[in-house]
mmCIF file of C-alpha atoms in Angstrom:
data_model
loop_
_atom_site.group_PDB
_atom_site.id
_atom_site.type_symbol
_atom_site.label_atom_id
_atom_site.label_comp_id
_atom_site.label_asym_id
_atom_site.label_seq_id
_atom_site.Cartn_x
_atom_site.Cartn_y
_atom_site.Cartn_z
ATOM 1 C CA UNK A 1 109.768 94.912 74.640
ATOM 2 C CA UNK A 2 113.541 94.646 74.116
ATOM 3 C CA UNK A 3 113.019 95.331 70.407
ATOM 4 C CA UNK A 4 111.521 98.745 71.081
ATOM 5 C CA UNK A 5 113.592 101.911 71.137
ATOM 6 C CA UNK A 6 114.278 103.543 74.503
ATOM 7 C CA UNK A 7 111.721 106.235 73.679
ATOM 8 C CA UNK A 8 109.054 103.666 72.816
ATOM 9 C CA UNK A 9 109.870 101.639 75.919
ATOM 10 C CA UNK A 10 109.457 104.700 78.116
ATOM 11 C CA UNK A 11 106.210 105.616 76.364
ATOM 12 C CA UNK A 12 104.873 102.094 76.933
ATOM 13 C CA UNK A 13 105.839 102.049 80.604
ATOM 14 C CA UNK A 14 104.179 105.379 81.318
ATOM 15 C CA UNK A 15 100.996 104.288 79.499
ATOM 16 C CA UNK A 16 100.474 101.052 81.404
ATOM 17 C CA UNK A 17 99.292 100.798 85.003
ATOM 18 C CA UNK A 18 102.110 100.185 87.551
ATOM 19 C CA UNK A 19 100.844 96.658 88.271
ATOM 20 C CA UNK A 20 100.959 95.777 84.573
ATOM 21 C CA UNK A 21 104.502 97.125 84.260
ATOM 22 C CA UNK A 22 105.486 95.137 87.350
ATOM 23 C CA UNK A 23 104.169 91.979 85.660
ATOM 24 C CA UNK A 24 106.442 92.684 82.697
ATOM 25 C CA UNK A 25 109.438 93.436 84.919
ATOM 26 C CA UNK A 26 108.978 90.199 86.867
ATOM 27 C CA UNK A 27 109.501 88.177 83.674
ATOM 28 C CA UNK A 28 112.622 89.985 82.469
ATOM 29 C CA UNK A 29 116.263 89.246 83.363
ATOM 30 C CA UNK A 30 117.256 91.428 86.322
ATOM 31 C CA UNK A 31 119.729 93.533 84.357
ATOM 32 C CA UNK A 32 117.243 94.228 81.573
ATOM 33 C CA UNK A 33 114.505 95.019 84.080
ATOM 34 C CA UNK A 34 116.768 97.505 85.858
ATOM 35 C CA UNK A 35 117.667 99.234 82.593
ATOM 36 C CA UNK A 36 113.980 99.508 81.780
ATOM 37 C CA UNK A 37 113.002 101.015 85.119
ATOM 38 C CA UNK A 38 115.856 103.515 84.951
ATOM 39 C CA UNK A 39 114.244 105.032 81.858
ATOM 40 C CA UNK A 40 111.575 106.461 84.151
ATOM 41 C CA UNK A 41 111.625 109.266 86.662
ATOM 42 C CA UNK A 42 112.292 108.149 90.258
ATOM 43 C CA UNK A 43 108.669 108.849 91.173
ATOM 44 C CA UNK A 44 107.301 106.798 88.270
ATOM 45 C CA UNK A 45 109.783 104.010 88.959
ATOM 46 C CA UNK A 46 108.868 103.932 92.646
ATOM 47 C CA UNK A 47 105.188 103.215 91.902
ATOM 48 C CA UNK A 48 106.264 100.173 89.886
ATOM 49 C CA UNK A 49 108.873 98.896 92.340
ATOM 50 C CA UNK A 50 106.287 99.045 95.130
ATOM 51 C CA UNK A 51 104.176 96.544 93.168
ATOM 52 C CA UNK A 52 106.961 93.945 93.269
ATOM 53 C CA UNK A 53 107.532 91.347 95.980
ATOM 54 C CA UNK A 54 110.174 92.294 98.528
ATOM 55 C CA UNK A 55 112.842 89.928 97.168
ATOM 56 C CA UNK A 56 112.281 91.222 93.636
ATOM 57 C CA UNK A 57 112.551 94.816 94.841
ATOM 58 C CA UNK A 58 115.925 94.103 96.413
ATOM 59 C CA UNK A 59 117.201 92.229 93.361
ATOM 60 C CA UNK A 60 116.076 94.947 90.955
ATOM 61 C CA UNK A 61 117.498 97.824 92.978
ATOM 62 C CA UNK A 62 120.702 95.872 93.461
ATOM 63 C CA UNK A 63 121.230 95.900 89.695
ATOM 64 C CA UNK A 64 121.144 99.709 89.559
ATOM 65 C CA UNK A 65 123.727 102.354 90.273
ATOM 66 C CA UNK A 66 123.594 103.376 93.928
ATOM 67 C CA UNK A 67 122.406 106.919 93.153
ATOM 68 C CA UNK A 68 119.602 105.676 90.872
ATOM 69 C CA UNK A 69 118.430 103.128 93.440
ATOM 70 C CA UNK A 70 118.471 105.681 96.254
ATOM 71 C CA UNK A 71 116.504 108.179 94.155
ATOM 72 C CA UNK A 72 113.786 105.565 93.667
ATOM 73 C CA UNK A 73 113.844 104.504 97.330
ATOM 74 C CA UNK A 74 113.387 108.141 98.356
ATOM 75 C CA UNK A 75 110.067 108.178 96.477
ATOM 76 C CA UNK A 76 108.781 104.917 97.931
ATOM 77 C CA UNK A 77 106.731 104.330 101.049
ATOM 78 C CA UNK A 78 109.227 104.786 103.928
ATOM 79 C CA UNK A 79 108.489 101.373 105.381
ATOM 80 C CA UNK A 80 108.939 99.565 102.074
ATOM 81 C CA UNK A 81 112.068 101.572 101.315
ATOM 82 C CA UNK A 82 113.641 100.685 104.665
ATOM 83 C CA UNK A 83 112.843 97.013 104.097
ATOM 84 C CA UNK A 84 114.333 97.084 100.600
ATOM 85 C CA UNK A 85 117.519 98.697 101.905
ATOM 86 C CA UNK A 86 117.834 95.994 104.547
ATOM 87 C CA UNK A 87 117.340 93.154 102.058
ATOM 88 C CA UNK A 88 119.987 94.618 99.753
ATOM 89 C CA UNK A 89 122.560 94.191 102.534
ATOM 90 C CA UNK A 90 122.275 90.392 102.564
ATOM 91 C CA UNK A 91 124.290 88.171 100.254
ATOM 92 C CA UNK A 92 122.176 87.203 97.198
ATOM 93 C CA UNK A 93 122.956 83.530 97.823
ATOM 94 C CA UNK A 94 121.853 83.610 101.491
ATOM 95 C CA UNK A 95 118.412 83.119 103.018
ATOM 96 C CA UNK A 96 118.314 86.843 103.773
ATOM 97 C CA UNK A 97 118.941 87.669 100.129
ATOM 98 C CA UNK A 98 116.431 85.125 98.820
ATOM 99 C CA UNK A 99 113.562 85.508 101.274
ATOM 100 C CA UNK A 100 110.311 87.349 100.817
ATOM 101 C CA UNK A 101 109.031 89.412 103.721
ATOM 102 C CA UNK A 102 105.374 89.094 102.714
ATOM 103 C CA UNK A 103 104.045 86.349 104.968
ATOM 104 C CA UNK A 104 101.027 85.871 107.211
ATOM 105 C CA UNK A 105 101.369 85.020 110.883
ATOM 106 C CA UNK A 106 99.037 84.837 113.866
ATOM 107 C CA UNK A 107 99.586 84.515 117.583
ATOM 108 C CA UNK A 108 98.844 81.146 119.126
ATOM 109 C CA UNK A 109 95.882 82.120 121.293
ATOM 110 C CA UNK A 110 93.268 82.740 118.590
ATOM 111 C CA UNK A 111 90.668 80.521 116.974
ATOM 112 C CA UNK A 112 90.128 79.306 113.447
ATOM 113 C CA UNK A 113 87.150 81.650 113.172
ATOM 114 C CA UNK A 114 89.294 84.674 114.051
ATOM 115 C CA UNK A 115 91.989 83.687 111.538
ATOM 116 C CA UNK A 116 89.445 83.321 108.749
ATOM 117 C CA UNK A 117 87.922 86.668 109.668
ATOM 118 C CA UNK A 118 91.313 88.404 109.497
ATOM 119 C CA UNK A 119 92.144 86.723 106.192
ATOM 120 C CA UNK A 120 88.924 88.027 104.671
ATOM 121 C CA UNK A 121 89.426 91.461 106.220
ATOM 122 C CA UNK A 122 92.871 91.786 104.621
ATOM 123 C CA UNK A 123 92.051 89.743 101.540
ATOM 124 C CA UNK A 124 93.021 92.432 99.025
ATOM 125 C CA UNK A 125 96.498 92.729 100.582
ATOM 126 C CA UNK A 126 97.071 88.999 101.060
ATOM 127 C CA UNK A 127 95.988 88.256 97.477
ATOM 128 C CA UNK A 128 99.304 89.764 96.370
ATOM 129 C CA UNK A 129 101.311 87.432 98.634
ATOM 130 C CA UNK A 130 102.839 84.144 97.530
ATOM 131 C CA UNK A 131 101.408 82.280 100.497
ATOM 132 C CA UNK A 132 102.278 78.628 100.978
ATOM 133 C CA UNK A 133 101.532 78.424 104.698
ATOM 134 C CA UNK A 134 100.430 80.527 107.635
ATOM 135 C CA UNK A 135 102.701 80.771 110.653
ATOM 136 C CA UNK A 136 101.873 80.689 114.345
ATOM 137 C CA UNK A 137 104.115 82.888 116.491
ATOM 138 C CA UNK A 138 104.422 83.727 120.170
ATOM 139 C CA UNK A 139 104.028 87.199 121.669
ATOM 140 C CA UNK A 140 107.582 88.106 120.585
ATOM 141 C CA UNK A 141 107.080 87.028 116.973
ATOM 142 C CA UNK A 142 109.084 83.818 117.290
ATOM 143 C CA UNK A 143 107.701 80.929 115.196
ATOM 144 C CA UNK A 144 105.951 78.176 117.112
ATOM 145 C CA UNK A 145 104.247 76.211 114.366
ATOM 146 C CA UNK A 146 103.086 76.022 110.769
ATOM 147 C CA UNK A 147 99.430 76.208 109.809
ATOM 148 C CA UNK A 148 98.399 74.474 106.600
ATOM 149 C CA UNK A 149 95.495 76.115 104.794
ATOM 150 C CA UNK A 150 93.745 72.784 104.253
ATOM 151 C CA UNK A 151 93.759 72.062 107.990
ATOM 152 C CA UNK A 152 92.481 75.564 108.670
ATOM 153 C CA UNK A 153 89.593 75.368 106.216
ATOM 154 C CA UNK A 154 88.419 71.954 107.422
ATOM 155 C CA UNK A 155 88.662 72.625 111.165
ATOM 156 C CA UNK A 156 85.753 73.649 113.427
ATOM 157 C CA UNK A 157 85.507 77.439 113.731
ATOM 158 C CA UNK A 158 85.913 77.350 117.510
ATOM 159 C CA UNK A 159 89.109 75.308 117.468
ATOM 160 C CA UNK A 160 92.305 77.065 118.530
ATOM 161 C CA UNK A 161 95.028 77.288 115.906
ATOM 162 C CA UNK A 162 97.574 76.057 118.439
ATOM 163 C CA UNK A 163 95.805 72.681 118.213
ATOM 164 C CA UNK A 164 96.146 72.629 114.422
ATOM 165 C CA UNK A 165 99.672 73.865 113.905
ATOM 166 C CA UNK A 166 102.455 71.528 112.862
ATOM 167 C CA UNK A 167 105.462 71.600 115.162
ATOM 168 C CA UNK A 168 108.377 71.772 115.654
ATOM 169 C CA UNK A 169 109.162 74.461 113.108
ATOM 170 C CA UNK A 170 112.191 73.989 110.889
ATOM 171 C CA UNK A 171 113.725 77.467 110.526
ATOM 172 C CA UNK A 172 116.781 78.950 108.843
ATOM 173 C CA UNK A 173 118.748 82.078 109.671
ATOM 174 C CA UNK A 174 119.418 85.148 107.562
ATOM 175 C CA UNK A 175 122.936 83.914 106.808
ATOM 176 C CA UNK A 176 121.992 80.355 105.831
ATOM 177 C CA UNK A 177 123.735 79.569 102.533
ATOM 178 C CA UNK A 178 122.084 78.442 99.319
ATOM 179 C CA UNK A 179 123.698 75.024 99.689
ATOM 180 C CA UNK A 180 122.335 74.617 103.203
ATOM 181 C CA UNK A 181 118.900 75.788 102.053
ATOM 182 C CA UNK A 182 118.851 73.131 99.347
ATOM 183 C CA UNK A 183 119.727 70.506 101.959
ATOM 184 C CA UNK A 184 116.994 71.782 104.297
ATOM 185 C CA UNK A 185 114.384 71.600 101.541
ATOM 186 C CA UNK A 186 115.415 68.049 100.735
ATOM 187 C CA UNK A 187 114.809 67.047 104.344
ATOM 188 C CA UNK A 188 111.600 69.034 104.773
ATOM 189 C CA UNK A 189 108.079 68.172 103.643
ATOM 190 C CA UNK A 190 107.231 71.890 103.355
ATOM 191 C CA UNK A 191 107.512 74.133 100.298
ATOM 192 C CA UNK A 192 108.642 77.137 102.331
ATOM 193 C CA UNK A 193 111.168 77.675 105.119
ATOM 194 C CA UNK A 194 110.676 80.455 107.678
ATOM 195 C CA UNK A 195 113.665 82.745 108.199
ATOM 196 C CA UNK A 196 114.480 84.085 111.670
ATOM 197 C CA UNK A 197 116.815 86.844 112.820
ATOM 198 C CA UNK A 198 119.337 86.774 115.668
ATOM 199 C CA UNK A 199 116.470 87.012 118.205
ATOM 200 C CA UNK A 200 114.632 84.073 116.581
ATOM 201 C CA UNK A 201 111.904 86.439 115.348
ATOM 202 C CA UNK A 202 110.224 85.464 112.073
ATOM 203 C CA UNK A 203 111.332 87.972 109.407
ATOM 204 C CA UNK A 204 110.704 86.219 106.100
ATOM 205 C CA UNK A 205 110.154 83.027 104.141
ATOM 206 C CA UNK A 206 112.190 81.264 101.476
ATOM 207 C CA UNK A 207 110.002 79.424 98.973
#
């Protein structure tokens, strides 16, 4: 796509579906991806940015001029736009700057059957997530345990997820550095680390 003229690039982007353009953008260097998206109108760009994972949205918008990024954010879903603005505030080399905010969590008092029902009910949405684990949280959203999909699928339907979850939970904070994250991953048997805010509420995951 880099060999095409700007006019041909724009024509291609407006011909393809937003999800297909997002797939292309995900595989480009951030600077090149930003230049490509800026060829489009803010409204067209917003439909593509909304197809990206939260961390990719923040990285892409962070490569743009402030006015261009804000014009796109103004056309996005308000909730997604607010989340993207928040993620852009974190240092790129911190857990806050690296995390994704698409994760799946459930409160401790429900059964395996209820979890499976909710997963099927929201299957179309969750299919877009990069899910490594499910998280068990308390009533305030603070992580209590990690639920492995294998354990969930093999457990009796009536069993409570609190009995299946792995605890204690190894968490990191929004300001945890890249060096500390690497050390945490070396010591952990999990492929993802939950990120908590100042109130210990689960806000994202670093994979």
